[in-house]
Coordinates of C-alpha atoms in Angstrom, one line a residue:
M1 CA -19.4 -11.1 -26.8
F2 CA -21.7 -8.5 -25.2
L3 CA -22.2 -7.2 -21.6
T4 CA -25.7 -6.1 -20.7
R5 CA -27.1 -4.2 -17.7
F6 CA -30.8 -4.1 -16.8
R7 CA -32.3 -2.5 -13.7
L8 CA -35.3 -4.4 -12.3
N9 CA -38.4 -2.5 -11.1
T10 CA -38.8 -4.2 -7.7
A11 CA -42.3 -2.6 -7.3
R12 CA -43.6 -4.9 -10.0
P13 CA -44.9 -8.4 -9.3
G14 CA -43.0 -9.7 -12.3
A15 CA -39.7 -8.6 -10.9
R16 CA -40.4 -10.1 -7.5
R17 CA -41.3 -13.4 -9.2
L18 CA -38.1 -13.4 -11.1
L19 CA -36.0 -12.5 -8.1
S20 CA -37.6 -15.3 -6.0
S21 CA -36.6 -18.1 -8.5
P22 CA -33.3 -18.4 -10.2
Q23 CA -34.9 -21.0 -12.5
A24 CA -37.5 -18.3 -13.7
M25 CA -34.7 -15.7 -14.1
H26 CA -32.6 -18.2 -16.1
A27 CA -35.5 -18.9 -18.4
A28 CA -36.1 -15.1 -18.9
V29 CA -32.4 -14.5 -19.6
M30 CA -32.2 -17.3 -22.1
S31 CA -35.3 -16.0 -23.8
S32 CA -33.4 -12.8 -24.6
F33 CA -31.3 -14.6 -27.2
P34 CA -33.4 -15.3 -30.4
T35 CA -30.9 -18.0 -31.6
L36 CA -30.9 -20.0 -28.4
L37 CA -33.5 -22.5 -27.3
P38 CA -34.3 -23.1 -23.6
T39 CA -33.5 -26.8 -24.2
D40 CA -30.0 -26.0 -25.6
T41 CA -27.3 -27.8 -23.6
P42 CA -24.9 -25.1 -22.3
P43 CA -21.3 -25.6 -23.6
T44 CA -18.9 -27.3 -21.2
T45 CA -16.1 -24.9 -22.4
G46 CA -15.9 -21.6 -24.2
P47 CA -18.3 -18.6 -24.1
R48 CA -21.7 -19.2 -22.7
V49 CA -24.6 -17.1 -21.3
L50 CA -23.8 -15.9 -17.8
W51 CA -25.9 -13.7 -15.5
R52 CA -25.8 -12.2 -12.1
V53 CA -28.2 -10.2 -9.9
D54 CA -26.7 -7.4 -7.8
H55 CA -28.7 -6.1 -4.8
T56 CA -27.1 -2.7 -4.7
T57 CA -29.8 -1.3 -2.4
R58 CA -33.3 -2.4 -1.6
A59 CA -34.6 -0.1 -4.4
E60 CA -31.8 -0.8 -6.9
V61 CA -31.4 -4.3 -8.2
M62 CA -29.3 -4.8 -11.3
L63 CA -29.2 -7.8 -13.7
Y64 CA -25.9 -8.3 -15.6
I65 CA -25.7 -10.6 -18.6
V66 CA -22.7 -11.7 -20.6
G67 CA -23.4 -13.6 -23.8
P68 CA -22.1 -14.4 -27.3
D69 CA -24.9 -12.4 -29.0
R70 CA -26.7 -9.1 -28.5
P71 CA -29.8 -9.8 -26.4
D72 CA -33.3 -8.4 -26.7
L73 CA -34.7 -7.7 -23.2
T74 CA -38.1 -6.3 -24.4
H75 CA -40.0 -9.0 -22.5
L76 CA -38.0 -8.2 -19.3
V77 CA -38.9 -4.5 -19.6
E78 CA -42.6 -5.5 -20.0
Q79 CA -42.5 -7.8 -17.0
A80 CA -40.0 -6.2 -14.6
G81 CA -39.0 -2.8 -15.9
W82 CA -40.5 0.5 -16.9
P83 CA -42.3 -0.1 -20.2
A84 CA -43.9 3.3 -20.4
A85 CA -40.6 5.1 -20.1
A86 CA -39.0 2.7 -22.6
A87 CA -41.8 3.3 -25.1
A88 CA -41.4 7.1 -24.7
D89 CA -37.8 7.1 -25.7
P90 CA -36.8 4.6 -28.5
D91 CA -33.1 5.4 -27.9
R92 CA -33.4 4.1 -24.4
P93 CA -35.2 0.7 -24.5
G94 CA -34.7 0.0 -20.8
W95 CA -31.4 -1.8 -20.8
Q96 CA -27.8 -1.0 -21.9
T97 CA -25.7 -3.4 -24.0
R98 CA -22.0 -2.9 -24.9
P99 CA -19.6 -5.0 -27.0
Y100 CA -17.4 -6.9 -24.5
A101 CA -14.5 -7.9 -26.9
P102 CA -12.8 -4.5 -26.9
F103 CA -12.6 -4.5 -23.1
L104 CA -11.4 -8.1 -23.0
A105 CA -8.7 -7.2 -25.6
R106 CA -7.3 -4.4 -23.3
L107 CA -6.6 -6.7 -20.4
E108 CA -2.9 -6.8 -19.7
A109 CA -0.6 -8.7 -17.4
D110 CA 0.0 -6.9 -14.0
S111 CA -2.9 -4.5 -14.5
V112 CA -5.1 -4.1 -11.3
W113 CA -8.9 -4.2 -11.2
A114 CA -11.7 -4.2 -8.7
F115 CA -13.9 -7.2 -9.2
R116 CA -17.3 -8.7 -8.2
L117 CA -18.3 -12.3 -8.4
T118 CA -21.3 -14.2 -7.1
A119 CA -20.5 -17.9 -6.9
N120 CA -21.6 -21.2 -5.5
P121 CA -18.6 -22.3 -3.3
V122 CA -18.8 -26.1 -2.9
H123 CA -16.5 -29.0 -2.3
S124 CA -16.8 -32.7 -2.5
I125 CA -16.7 -34.8 0.7
R126 CA -16.9 -38.5 1.7
R127 CA -18.2 -39.1 5.2
T128 CA -17.3 -42.8 5.4
E129 CA -14.8 -45.0 3.6
G130 CA -16.3 -46.3 0.4
E131 CA -19.1 -43.8 0.3
P132 CA -19.6 -41.8 -3.0
T133 CA -18.5 -38.2 -2.7
K134 CA -21.2 -35.6 -2.2
R135 CA -21.1 -32.0 -3.3
T136 CA -21.5 -29.8 -0.2
A137 CA -21.6 -26.0 0.1
H138 CA -19.0 -24.0 2.0
L139 CA -20.9 -22.1 4.7
T140 CA -18.4 -19.8 6.4
P141 CA -16.8 -16.7 4.9
R142 CA -13.3 -18.1 5.7
H143 CA -14.0 -21.4 3.8
Q144 CA -15.7 -19.5 0.9
M145 CA -12.7 -17.2 0.7
D146 CA -10.4 -20.2 0.6
W147 CA -12.5 -21.6 -2.2
L148 CA -11.8 -18.6 -4.4
L149 CA -8.1 -18.3 -3.5
K150 CA -7.5 -21.9 -4.6
R151 CA -8.9 -21.0 -8.1
Q152 CA -7.1 -17.7 -8.7
K153 CA -4.0 -19.1 -10.4
D154 CA -5.8 -21.2 -13.0
S155 CA -8.3 -18.3 -13.5
G156 CA -5.7 -15.9 -14.6
F157 CA -5.5 -13.5 -11.6
R158 CA -4.0 -12.9 -8.1
I159 CA -6.0 -11.4 -5.3
L160 CA -4.0 -8.5 -3.9
E161 CA -2.9 -8.5 -0.2
K162 CA -3.4 -5.7 2.2
P163 CA -0.5 -3.6 3.4
L164 CA 0.6 -4.8 6.8
D165 CA -0.7 -1.7 8.6
Q166 CA -4.2 -2.3 7.3
R167 CA -4.5 -5.9 8.7
R168 CA -6.8 -5.8 11.7
L169 CA -7.1 -9.5 12.5
P170 CA -4.3 -11.9 13.2
D171 CA -5.5 -14.5 10.7
G172 CA -7.5 -14.5 7.5
D173 CA -7.3 -10.7 7.0
Q174 CA -4.4 -10.4 4.6
Y175 CA -6.4 -10.1 1.3
Q176 CA -8.2 -7.2 -0.3
L177 CA -11.3 -9.4 -0.4
I178 CA -14.6 -9.4 1.4
V179 CA -17.4 -12.1 1.3
R180 CA -20.9 -10.8 1.7
D181 CA -24.5 -11.4 0.9
R182 CA -24.6 -15.1 1.5
R183 CA -27.9 -16.7 0.4
D184 CA -29.4 -20.1 0.8
L185 CA -31.7 -20.7 -2.1
S186 CA -34.4 -23.3 -2.6
F187 CA -36.6 -23.4 -5.7
G188 CA -38.4 -25.7 -8.1
K189 CA -37.1 -26.8 -11.4
T190 CA -38.9 -28.6 -14.2
E191 CA -36.9 -30.8 -16.5
H192 CA -37.4 -29.8 -20.1
T193 CA -37.1 -33.4 -21.4
T194 CA -39.3 -35.3 -18.9
G195 CA -41.4 -32.6 -17.3
R196 CA -40.5 -33.9 -13.9
K197 CA -40.4 -31.4 -11.1
N198 CA -37.3 -31.3 -8.8
R199 CA -36.2 -29.2 -5.9
V200 CA -32.9 -27.3 -6.2
T201 CA -31.0 -26.0 -3.1
L202 CA -27.8 -24.1 -3.3
T203 CA -25.7 -21.6 -1.3
T204 CA -24.3 -18.5 -3.0
A205 CA -21.9 -15.8 -1.8
T206 CA -20.7 -12.5 -3.4
F207 CA -17.1 -11.6 -3.4
D208 CA -15.8 -8.1 -3.8
G209 CA -12.1 -7.3 -4.0
R210 CA -9.1 -6.2 -6.0
L211 CA -7.0 -8.4 -8.3
Q212 CA -3.9 -8.3 -10.5
V213 CA -4.0 -9.9 -13.9
T214 CA -1.4 -12.8 -14.1
D215 CA -2.6 -14.5 -17.3
P216 CA -4.8 -12.3 -19.6
D217 CA -5.9 -15.2 -21.8
A218 CA -7.0 -17.3 -18.7
L219 CA -8.8 -14.3 -17.2
R220 CA -10.6 -13.8 -20.5
R221 CA -11.8 -17.4 -20.4
T222 CA -13.0 -16.8 -16.8
L223 CA -14.9 -13.7 -17.7
T224 CA -16.7 -15.4 -20.6
S225 CA -17.1 -19.0 -19.4
G226 CA -17.7 -18.4 -15.7
L227 CA -16.2 -19.6 -12.4
G228 CA -17.5 -22.5 -10.4
K229 CA -20.8 -24.3 -10.4
A230 CA -24.5 -23.3 -10.8
K231 CA -23.9 -21.0 -13.7
A232 CA -27.5 -21.4 -14.9
Y233 CA -28.7 -20.0 -11.5
G234 CA -26.9 -16.7 -11.5
C235 CA -23.4 -17.9 -10.3
G236 CA -20.0 -17.6 -11.9
L237 CA -20.1 -14.2 -13.6
M238 CA -17.1 -12.1 -12.6
T239 CA -17.1 -8.4 -13.7
L240 CA -14.2 -5.9 -13.5
A241 CA -14.1 -2.2 -12.9
P242 CA -11.2 0.3 -12.7
A243 CA -9.5 0.0 -9.3
R244 CA -9.4 3.2 -7.3

């Protein structure tokens, strides 16, 4: 497994096109892996290609990719990076890739990490008796937070709670967790097999917080297989950083 980071040059039309369409970004990410075809069906279990876009500031937008092989992002540098700078320094091609396995192997029970996750928090509802269930997005930060809390045990971690003297609200403020950057996305999708054009709509939210590892093996699966739905559209990738 490999973890890759790429900074998009938001002044370039190619970067703006990719950022406006998760379908286009998905195709660009998958094209980074020579052994994978765009029509390959993603695995239902086990490692897969995951990606996430972080809007750190208006001028700094980062693309993170986790995949089973080392990617080649030359085409992304040409479309949405700084190709002249990359050509001038062969040792710095415009992205950074590191082996992920050594980090995953170091995860230990009870260790504490800061985390970030962009996800598609949804639930299934049935409005009337006998009606088929329909997948519906959670729209409020409280419900989106509950969505993640319900998945923490099976995913191998526990979100830490705040000390009592840091809780400012009477309800829903006990966790070291914030929900931000909610986005309602709508974009076109072309089916590879039929060529038919569809419209995809989904809601995403980004979670920042601190967690404690409860099951290292389960957390490794979460980090390499993703969490939740819409993984092809930039959801499900959780990354960890040392907790301060």
